[in-house]
Short mmCIF file of C-alpha atoms in Angstrom, two decimals:
data_model
loop_
_atom_site.label_atom_id
_atom_site.label_comp_id
_atom_site.label_asym_id
_atom_site.label_seq_id
_atom_site.Cartn_x
_atom_site.Cartn_y
_atom_site.Cartn_z
CA MET S 220 -205.49 -173.41 -171.10
CA LEU S 221 -201.87 -173.14 -172.25
CA ARG S 222 -200.49 -172.34 -168.79
CA PRO S 223 -201.48 -175.66 -167.07
CA PHE S 224 -200.18 -177.56 -170.11
CA PHE S 225 -196.87 -175.68 -169.97
CA ILE S 226 -196.45 -176.38 -166.25
CA LEU S 227 -197.16 -180.11 -166.75
CA ALA S 228 -194.71 -180.27 -169.65
CA LEU S 229 -192.01 -178.51 -167.68
CA SER S 230 -192.60 -180.81 -164.71
CA ALA S 231 -192.26 -183.86 -166.94
CA LEU S 232 -188.96 -182.59 -168.31
CA THR S 233 -187.45 -181.86 -164.90
CA ASN S 234 -188.76 -184.81 -162.85
CA GLY S 235 -185.99 -187.05 -164.05
CA LEU S 236 -183.21 -184.57 -163.31
CA PRO S 237 -181.23 -184.70 -160.03
CA SER S 238 -181.71 -181.74 -157.68
CA ILE S 239 -179.02 -179.08 -157.66
CA ASP S 240 -176.64 -179.11 -154.69
CA ARG S 241 -177.02 -175.37 -154.28
CA GLN S 242 -174.98 -175.02 -151.11
CA SER S 243 -171.91 -176.73 -152.54
CA LEU S 244 -172.18 -174.82 -155.79
CA VAL S 245 -172.50 -171.45 -154.05
CA ARG S 246 -169.66 -172.09 -151.59
CA ARG S 247 -167.39 -173.30 -154.37
CA PHE S 248 -167.06 -169.65 -155.38
CA ASN S 249 -166.56 -168.08 -151.93
CA PRO S 250 -164.30 -165.05 -152.52
CA THR S 251 -160.96 -165.24 -150.72
CA ARG S 252 -158.06 -162.84 -150.57
CA ASN S 253 -154.83 -162.06 -148.80
CA GLY S 254 -152.79 -158.88 -148.52
CA SER S 255 -152.47 -158.38 -152.27
CA SER S 256 -152.60 -154.97 -153.93
CA LEU S 257 -156.22 -155.63 -154.97
CA SER S 258 -157.21 -155.39 -151.32
CA ALA S 259 -156.23 -151.72 -151.31
CA THR S 260 -158.79 -150.73 -153.91
CA THR S 261 -161.59 -153.29 -153.71
CA PRO S 262 -163.84 -153.80 -150.68
CA MET S 263 -165.57 -156.99 -149.68
CA GLN S 264 -169.24 -156.33 -148.95
CA VAL S 265 -171.82 -157.71 -146.55
CA GLY S 266 -175.36 -156.41 -146.59
CA ASN S 267 -179.05 -156.99 -147.22
CA GLY S 268 -180.23 -154.81 -150.10
CA ASN S 269 -181.14 -151.81 -147.97
CA PHE S 270 -177.75 -151.61 -146.27
CA ALA S 271 -174.22 -152.43 -147.44
CA PHE S 272 -170.97 -152.44 -145.47
CA GLY S 273 -167.68 -152.42 -147.41
CA VAL S 274 -164.57 -153.70 -145.62
CA ASP S 275 -160.83 -154.19 -146.04
CA VAL S 276 -158.76 -157.29 -145.19
CA THR S 277 -159.28 -156.74 -141.45
CA GLY S 278 -163.00 -157.47 -141.82
CA LEU S 279 -163.75 -153.85 -140.93
CA GLN S 280 -162.63 -150.46 -142.26
CA THR S 281 -159.38 -150.31 -140.29
CA LEU S 282 -157.01 -149.55 -143.14
CA LEU S 283 -159.32 -147.83 -145.61
CA PRO S 284 -162.57 -145.84 -145.24
CA PHE S 285 -164.69 -147.98 -147.52
CA ALA S 286 -168.32 -146.89 -147.63
CA THR S 287 -171.25 -147.80 -145.37
CA MET S 288 -174.29 -147.06 -147.53
CA SER S 289 -178.05 -147.50 -147.26
CA SER S 290 -181.25 -147.03 -149.23
CA TRP S 291 -182.58 -144.64 -146.56
CA GLY S 292 -179.49 -142.54 -145.74
CA TRP S 293 -179.98 -139.31 -147.67
CA LYS S 294 -179.55 -135.59 -146.97
CA ASN S 295 -179.98 -132.23 -148.66
CA ASP S 296 -177.19 -129.69 -148.79
CA THR S 297 -177.79 -126.09 -147.79
CA LEU S 298 -179.18 -124.02 -150.66
CA PRO S 299 -176.65 -121.76 -152.42
CA ALA S 300 -176.38 -118.21 -151.13
CA GLY S 301 -179.19 -115.99 -152.34
CA MET S 302 -181.47 -118.89 -153.26
CA THR S 303 -184.60 -120.08 -151.49
CA ILE S 304 -186.87 -123.10 -151.63
CA GLN S 305 -189.11 -121.03 -153.90
CA ASP S 306 -186.34 -121.02 -156.51
CA VAL S 307 -186.37 -124.82 -156.33
CA GLU S 308 -190.12 -124.99 -156.79
CA ASP S 309 -190.06 -122.47 -159.65
CA TYR S 310 -187.21 -124.15 -161.55
CA LYS S 311 -187.86 -124.83 -165.23
CA GLY S 312 -185.43 -126.44 -167.65
CA VAL S 313 -184.81 -125.70 -171.30
CA SER S 314 -187.44 -126.26 -173.99
CA TRP S 315 -186.49 -127.99 -177.25
CA TYR S 316 -188.51 -128.95 -180.27
CA ASN S 317 -189.06 -132.69 -180.49
CA HIS S 318 -191.04 -134.14 -183.44
CA GLY S 319 -192.50 -130.75 -184.23
CA ARG S 320 -193.58 -129.84 -180.70
CA LEU S 321 -191.92 -127.88 -177.93
CA VAL S 322 -190.92 -130.11 -175.00
CA GLN S 323 -189.66 -128.83 -171.64
CA TYR S 324 -186.85 -130.80 -170.01
CA ASP S 325 -185.68 -130.85 -166.40
CA PHE S 326 -182.18 -129.59 -167.14
CA GLY S 327 -180.36 -126.62 -168.64
CA GLY S 328 -182.26 -123.97 -166.72
CA GLY S 329 -179.27 -122.62 -164.77
CA GLY S 330 -179.66 -121.07 -161.34
CA VAL S 331 -180.48 -123.78 -158.83
CA GLU S 332 -179.92 -126.58 -161.37
CA GLN S 333 -176.62 -127.84 -159.91
CA TRP S 334 -178.18 -128.05 -156.44
CA LEU S 335 -181.05 -130.11 -157.88
CA ILE S 336 -178.57 -132.44 -159.60
CA SER S 337 -176.69 -133.00 -156.35
CA ASN S 338 -179.62 -133.32 -153.95
CA PRO S 339 -180.67 -135.30 -152.16
CA ASN S 340 -177.31 -137.08 -151.89
CA ARG S 341 -176.58 -140.46 -150.38
CA VAL S 342 -174.74 -140.45 -147.06
CA ASN S 343 -171.78 -142.55 -146.01
CA LEU S 344 -173.11 -143.50 -142.58
CA GLY S 345 -169.77 -144.07 -140.91
CA ARG S 346 -166.58 -146.05 -140.54
CA ILE S 347 -165.74 -148.90 -138.14
CA GLY S 348 -162.22 -150.16 -137.61
CA LEU S 349 -159.80 -151.73 -135.16
CA VAL S 350 -157.74 -149.65 -132.74
CA LEU S 351 -154.30 -151.08 -131.98
CA TYR S 352 -152.01 -149.93 -129.17
CA SER S 353 -148.31 -150.20 -128.46
CA VAL S 354 -147.07 -152.01 -125.36
CA GLU S 355 -146.79 -148.55 -123.76
CA GLY S 356 -150.48 -147.88 -124.45
CA GLU S 357 -150.12 -145.42 -127.34
CA LYS S 358 -152.56 -145.62 -130.26
CA LEU S 359 -150.84 -146.80 -133.41
CA SER S 360 -151.44 -145.73 -136.98
CA ILE S 361 -151.19 -148.92 -139.02
CA THR S 362 -151.12 -149.81 -142.70
CA GLY S 363 -151.42 -153.04 -144.61
CA ASP S 364 -147.66 -153.46 -144.36
CA ASP S 365 -148.01 -153.95 -140.60
CA LEU S 366 -150.16 -157.05 -141.08
CA THR S 367 -148.92 -160.53 -141.94
CA ASN S 368 -150.52 -163.92 -142.62
CA VAL S 369 -153.63 -162.25 -144.00
CA GLU S 370 -156.50 -164.59 -144.85
CA GLN S 371 -160.06 -163.59 -145.64
CA GLU S 372 -163.05 -165.57 -146.89
CA LEU S 373 -166.63 -164.50 -147.56
CA ASP S 374 -169.11 -167.34 -147.03
CA LEU S 375 -171.69 -166.59 -149.72
CA TRP S 376 -174.15 -169.12 -148.29
CA THR S 377 -174.40 -167.35 -144.89
CA GLY S 378 -173.23 -163.81 -145.66
CA LYS S 379 -170.51 -164.04 -142.99
CA LEU S 380 -167.04 -162.68 -143.59
CA ALA S 381 -164.15 -164.33 -141.73
CA SER S 382 -160.84 -162.44 -141.54
CA ARG S 383 -157.59 -163.55 -139.96
CA PHE S 384 -154.20 -161.81 -139.77
CA SER S 385 -151.24 -161.22 -137.48
CA PHE S 386 -149.99 -157.99 -135.93
CA GLN S 387 -146.61 -157.94 -134.19
CA GLY S 388 -146.76 -161.72 -133.92
CA GLU S 389 -150.26 -161.80 -132.40
CA THR S 390 -153.17 -163.35 -134.31
CA ILE S 391 -156.39 -161.37 -134.70
CA THR S 392 -159.64 -162.84 -136.06
CA VAL S 393 -162.75 -160.87 -137.03
CA GLU S 394 -166.18 -162.18 -138.00
CA THR S 395 -168.51 -159.74 -139.72
CA ALA S 396 -172.15 -160.08 -140.80
CA VAL S 397 -175.18 -157.85 -141.43
CA ALA S 398 -178.72 -158.57 -140.22
CA ASP S 399 -181.33 -159.10 -142.90
CA ASP S 400 -183.78 -156.28 -142.23
CA THR S 401 -181.78 -153.54 -140.47
CA GLY S 402 -178.54 -151.60 -140.77
CA CYS S 403 -177.01 -153.73 -138.01
CA ILE S 404 -173.51 -155.19 -138.19
CA GLY S 405 -172.45 -158.05 -135.92
CA ILE S 406 -168.74 -158.07 -135.07
CA VAL S 407 -166.83 -160.77 -133.19
CA ILE S 408 -163.14 -160.09 -132.50
CA GLY S 409 -160.71 -162.65 -131.17
CA SER S 410 -157.12 -162.02 -129.98
CA SER S 411 -154.88 -162.25 -126.95
CA LEU S 412 -154.29 -158.51 -127.49
CA LEU S 413 -157.70 -157.95 -125.89
CA LYS S 414 -156.40 -159.29 -122.58
CA SER S 415 -153.53 -156.81 -122.57
CA GLY S 416 -155.79 -153.88 -123.50
CA ARG S 417 -154.03 -153.39 -126.83
CA LEU S 418 -157.06 -153.87 -129.08
CA GLY S 419 -160.31 -151.96 -129.42
CA VAL S 420 -162.72 -150.55 -132.01
CA PHE S 421 -163.15 -147.07 -133.42
CA LEU S 422 -166.13 -145.37 -135.05
CA ASP S 423 -165.74 -142.32 -137.27
CA PHE S 424 -168.18 -140.13 -139.18
CA PRO S 425 -167.52 -138.15 -142.40
CA TRP S 426 -169.10 -135.08 -143.86
CA SER S 427 -171.07 -135.97 -147.01
CA ASP S 428 -172.33 -133.62 -149.71
CA GLY S 429 -173.18 -133.60 -153.39
CA GLU S 430 -170.99 -130.71 -154.52
CA ALA S 431 -168.30 -132.76 -156.21
CA LYS S 432 -167.71 -136.26 -157.53
CA PHE S 433 -166.30 -138.59 -154.90
CA SER S 434 -163.10 -140.58 -155.34
CA ALA S 435 -164.52 -144.09 -155.75
CA PRO S 436 -164.69 -146.37 -153.83
CA PHE S 437 -164.57 -143.80 -151.03
CA VAL S 438 -167.39 -141.44 -150.08
CA GLY S 439 -167.30 -138.49 -147.72
CA ASN S 440 -164.87 -135.88 -146.46
CA TRP S 441 -163.10 -136.92 -143.26
CA ASN S 442 -161.38 -133.57 -142.72
CA ALA S 443 -164.35 -131.17 -142.86
CA THR S 444 -165.10 -131.73 -139.18
CA SER S 445 -166.57 -128.27 -138.61
CA ASN S 446 -169.33 -128.84 -141.18
CA HIS S 447 -171.21 -131.38 -139.06
CA THR S 448 -171.75 -132.48 -135.47
CA THR S 449 -171.82 -135.70 -133.46
CA MET S 450 -173.10 -136.26 -129.94
CA LEU S 451 -172.52 -139.26 -127.68
CA GLU S 452 -175.31 -140.60 -125.48
CA ALA S 453 -174.17 -143.50 -123.31
CA SER S 454 -176.58 -145.77 -121.43
CA GLY S 455 -174.84 -148.05 -118.94
CA ASN S 456 -171.75 -150.01 -119.97
CA SER S 457 -173.24 -152.11 -122.76
CA ARG S 458 -175.08 -149.54 -124.90
CA ALA S 459 -174.24 -146.18 -126.43
CA SER S 460 -175.69 -144.06 -129.24
CA ILE S 461 -173.99 -141.44 -131.40
CA PHE S 462 -176.16 -138.86 -133.15
CA HIS S 463 -174.63 -137.53 -136.36
CA THR S 464 -176.14 -134.33 -137.81
CA MET S 465 -175.40 -132.89 -141.24
CA VAL S 466 -177.44 -129.78 -142.09
CA ALA S 467 -181.02 -130.89 -141.25
CA ALA S 468 -180.44 -134.64 -141.41
CA THR S 469 -179.61 -136.68 -138.29
CA PHE S 470 -178.59 -140.34 -138.15
CA LYS S 471 -178.15 -142.58 -135.12
CA THR S 472 -175.46 -145.19 -134.57
CA THR S 473 -176.07 -147.57 -131.66
CA VAL S 474 -173.37 -149.79 -130.18
CA MET S 475 -174.48 -152.76 -128.05
CA GLY S 476 -173.05 -156.04 -126.82
CA GLU S 477 -170.48 -157.07 -124.24
CA LYS S 478 -169.50 -154.46 -121.65
CA PHE S 479 -167.39 -151.64 -123.00
CA GLY S 480 -166.28 -148.07 -122.42
CA ILE S 481 -166.63 -145.43 -125.12
CA SER S 482 -165.05 -141.99 -125.43
CA ARG S 483 -164.58 -139.27 -128.00
CA ASP S 484 -161.01 -138.99 -129.21
CA SER S 485 -161.10 -135.19 -129.50
CA PRO S 486 -163.70 -132.41 -129.28
CA ASP S 487 -162.64 -131.34 -132.77
CA ALA S 488 -163.02 -134.79 -134.35
CA HIS S 489 -165.88 -137.21 -134.88
CA ARG S 490 -163.97 -140.37 -133.99
CA TYR S 491 -164.92 -142.47 -130.95
CA THR S 492 -163.03 -145.33 -129.34
CA VAL S 493 -164.78 -148.41 -127.92
CA GLN S 494 -162.69 -150.35 -125.41
CA PRO S 495 -163.74 -153.72 -123.92
CA SER S 496 -164.34 -153.56 -120.17
CA LYS S 497 -163.09 -157.10 -119.59
CA THR S 498 -159.38 -157.87 -119.86
CA THR S 499 -159.73 -161.51 -118.86
CA THR S 500 -161.03 -162.79 -122.20
CA THR S 501 -159.67 -163.15 -125.70
CA THR S 502 -162.96 -162.38 -127.47
CA PHE S 503 -165.07 -159.24 -127.77
CA SER S 504 -168.38 -159.01 -129.62
CA ILE S 505 -170.58 -156.01 -130.33
CA THR S 506 -173.30 -154.85 -132.69
CA VAL S 507 -173.19 -151.53 -134.49
CA GLU S 508 -176.58 -150.49 -135.81
CA TYR S 509 -177.09 -147.52 -138.12
CA GLY S 510 -180.51 -145.94 -138.38
CA LEU S 511 -182.65 -142.84 -138.00
CA PRO S 512 -183.11 -141.11 -134.62
CA GLU S 513 -186.51 -142.70 -134.03
CA ASP S 514 -185.35 -146.24 -134.79
CA GLU S 515 -184.97 -148.68 -131.92
CA PRO S 516 -182.07 -151.13 -132.29
CA LYS S 517 -183.18 -154.72 -132.86
CA PHE S 518 -180.02 -156.66 -132.03
CA SER S 519 -177.81 -156.58 -128.94
CA SER S 520 -175.88 -159.78 -129.71
CA ALA S 521 -173.39 -160.21 -132.54
CA GLN S 522 -174.14 -163.93 -132.68
CA ASN S 523 -177.84 -163.18 -133.21
CA VAL S 524 -176.89 -160.99 -136.16
CA ILE S 525 -174.70 -163.75 -137.61
CA ASP S 526 -177.52 -166.29 -137.18
CA ASN S 527 -180.06 -163.92 -138.70
CA SER S 528 -177.79 -163.33 -141.69
CA ALA S 529 -177.25 -167.06 -142.20
CA SER S 530 -181.00 -167.76 -142.10
CA ALA S 531 -181.81 -165.00 -144.59
CA TRP S 532 -179.08 -165.98 -147.04
CA GLU S 533 -180.02 -169.67 -146.89
CA GLU S 534 -183.61 -168.67 -147.67
CA TYR S 535 -182.40 -166.58 -150.59
CA TRP S 536 -180.22 -169.26 -152.14
CA THR S 537 -182.66 -172.12 -151.47
CA ASN S 538 -186.00 -170.67 -152.51
CA SER S 539 -185.20 -168.35 -155.41
CA GLY S 540 -184.39 -169.14 -159.01
CA PHE S 541 -181.08 -170.91 -159.56
CA VAL S 542 -178.98 -171.66 -162.64
CA ASP S 543 -176.46 -174.51 -162.72
CA VAL S 544 -174.38 -174.45 -165.89
CA LEU S 545 -171.43 -176.33 -164.35
CA THR S 546 -172.66 -179.73 -163.20
CA GLY S 547 -172.22 -182.26 -165.97
CA SER S 548 -170.78 -179.70 -168.37
CA THR S 549 -167.71 -180.51 -170.47
CA ASP S 550 -167.27 -176.90 -171.63
CA SER S 551 -164.08 -175.34 -170.25
CA ARG S 552 -165.89 -172.02 -169.85
CA ALA S 553 -168.60 -173.37 -167.56
CA ALA S 554 -166.79 -172.76 -164.25
CA GLU S 555 -166.12 -169.11 -165.06
CA LEU S 556 -169.69 -168.57 -166.21
CA GLN S 557 -171.01 -170.20 -163.04
CA ARG S 558 -168.71 -168.03 -160.90
CA ARG S 559 -170.07 -164.89 -162.52
CA ILE S 560 -173.65 -166.04 -162.03
CA ILE S 561 -173.14 -166.75 -158.31
CA LEU S 562 -171.22 -163.56 -157.55
CA SER S 563 -173.68 -161.46 -159.55
CA ARG S 564 -176.54 -162.84 -157.51
CA TYR S 565 -174.71 -162.15 -154.26
CA LEU S 566 -173.96 -158.55 -155.23
CA MET S 567 -177.52 -158.11 -156.44
CA LYS S 568 -178.93 -159.07 -153.05
CA VAL S 569 -176.45 -156.90 -151.15
CA ASN S 570 -176.86 -153.81 -153.32
CA GLU S 571 -180.07 -154.07 -155.33
CA ALA S 572 -182.64 -156.06 -153.36
CA GLY S 573 -183.89 -153.18 -151.22
CA ASP S 574 -187.26 -151.49 -151.07
CA THR S 575 -186.36 -148.93 -153.76
CA PRO S 576 -183.39 -150.30 -155.74
CA PRO S 577 -181.60 -147.73 -157.91
CA GLN S 578 -181.47 -148.25 -161.68
CA GLU S 579 -178.29 -149.98 -162.82
CA VAL S 580 -176.36 -148.75 -159.79
CA SER S 581 -175.76 -150.01 -156.30
CA MET S 582 -174.91 -149.06 -152.75
CA ARG S 583 -171.35 -149.14 -153.77
CA PRO S 584 -170.47 -145.42 -154.13
CA CYS S 585 -172.80 -143.91 -156.72
CA ILE S 586 -173.61 -140.22 -156.29
CA ILE S 587 -172.31 -138.83 -159.59
CA GLY S 588 -171.06 -141.16 -162.30
CA PRO S 589 -172.95 -144.35 -161.33
CA ILE S 590 -171.57 -147.86 -161.48
CA ALA S 591 -173.38 -150.23 -163.83
CA LEU S 592 -174.28 -153.44 -162.00
CA MET S 593 -175.22 -155.55 -164.99
CA THR S 594 -172.14 -157.80 -165.11
CA VAL S 595 -169.54 -159.01 -162.66
CA ASP S 596 -165.99 -159.63 -163.84
#
């Protein structure tokens, strides 16, 4: 009988309080950045709990290979020489006395132990960035120093990232969002450089393994090209799939959207260039969807991805628990506390709200030496 009484009492206490303006409160703390040194080490993230896409100030991974991680992207490394799957099944750890009884633990047994520690390991699914060309048509290798007037804002209410910067006097804008229930990224690029054929998109794929600790926040080896394979399968001029195989694990990346051409940069590399077919427009939009070979892509329009993201995030912010410590407060610490609450909740949904969320860690790089996701500074 206590529960109905408690609900009535709580209702009586809150009926006289004004409703929280959640949208204004959330957007008050939209992260923004420019070309500061922080941008070189810290990615912005968009995602949905089962998939997270880390980006630099270009709205993609143009300058730095920040990670593209998922809850389903895992692989096993090849067993060490001389070992078989039977060694894995027969593995036994050390036995120690605990409270007067002998207890066997799953470590300290030697042999195949290091392989068991490292496997399965989470895969960096790939990298997406902008390709920029000189007036003569040569691909350029750019750094953050080549960009000016950098502005970037993450709209926490919709999950859309808006990036704006200039390159050689030309403005480039990029909108980035992730669909709610797939590994699909919607990308909308705007620039007059598209009309002159000086702007495109690249996709690249690293080798991933669990042998050594990664250099956070980056995951994967981009130089071990002989360890893995990629294969392009184009279908018309508005869809293409790339199959990426590492040992026995294969992942599929599907590109869809406005008409484009796609080609492999080199037989010895795993980088592909996507070039818009139209040179009469200043916008180019595509979707890039990561998945398993049997998965069918769900989105062919970047705008549909952006709309889907906005709907899902609005649902999240509107219909889940919400804490407002700022409105009406006279405490000077309230704004900072509220900022941490909002950003923590955003990162929780991006990294921890999947089907099988990892303990204390996230889909920010976390193979060995996990990141605790209990506070946000």
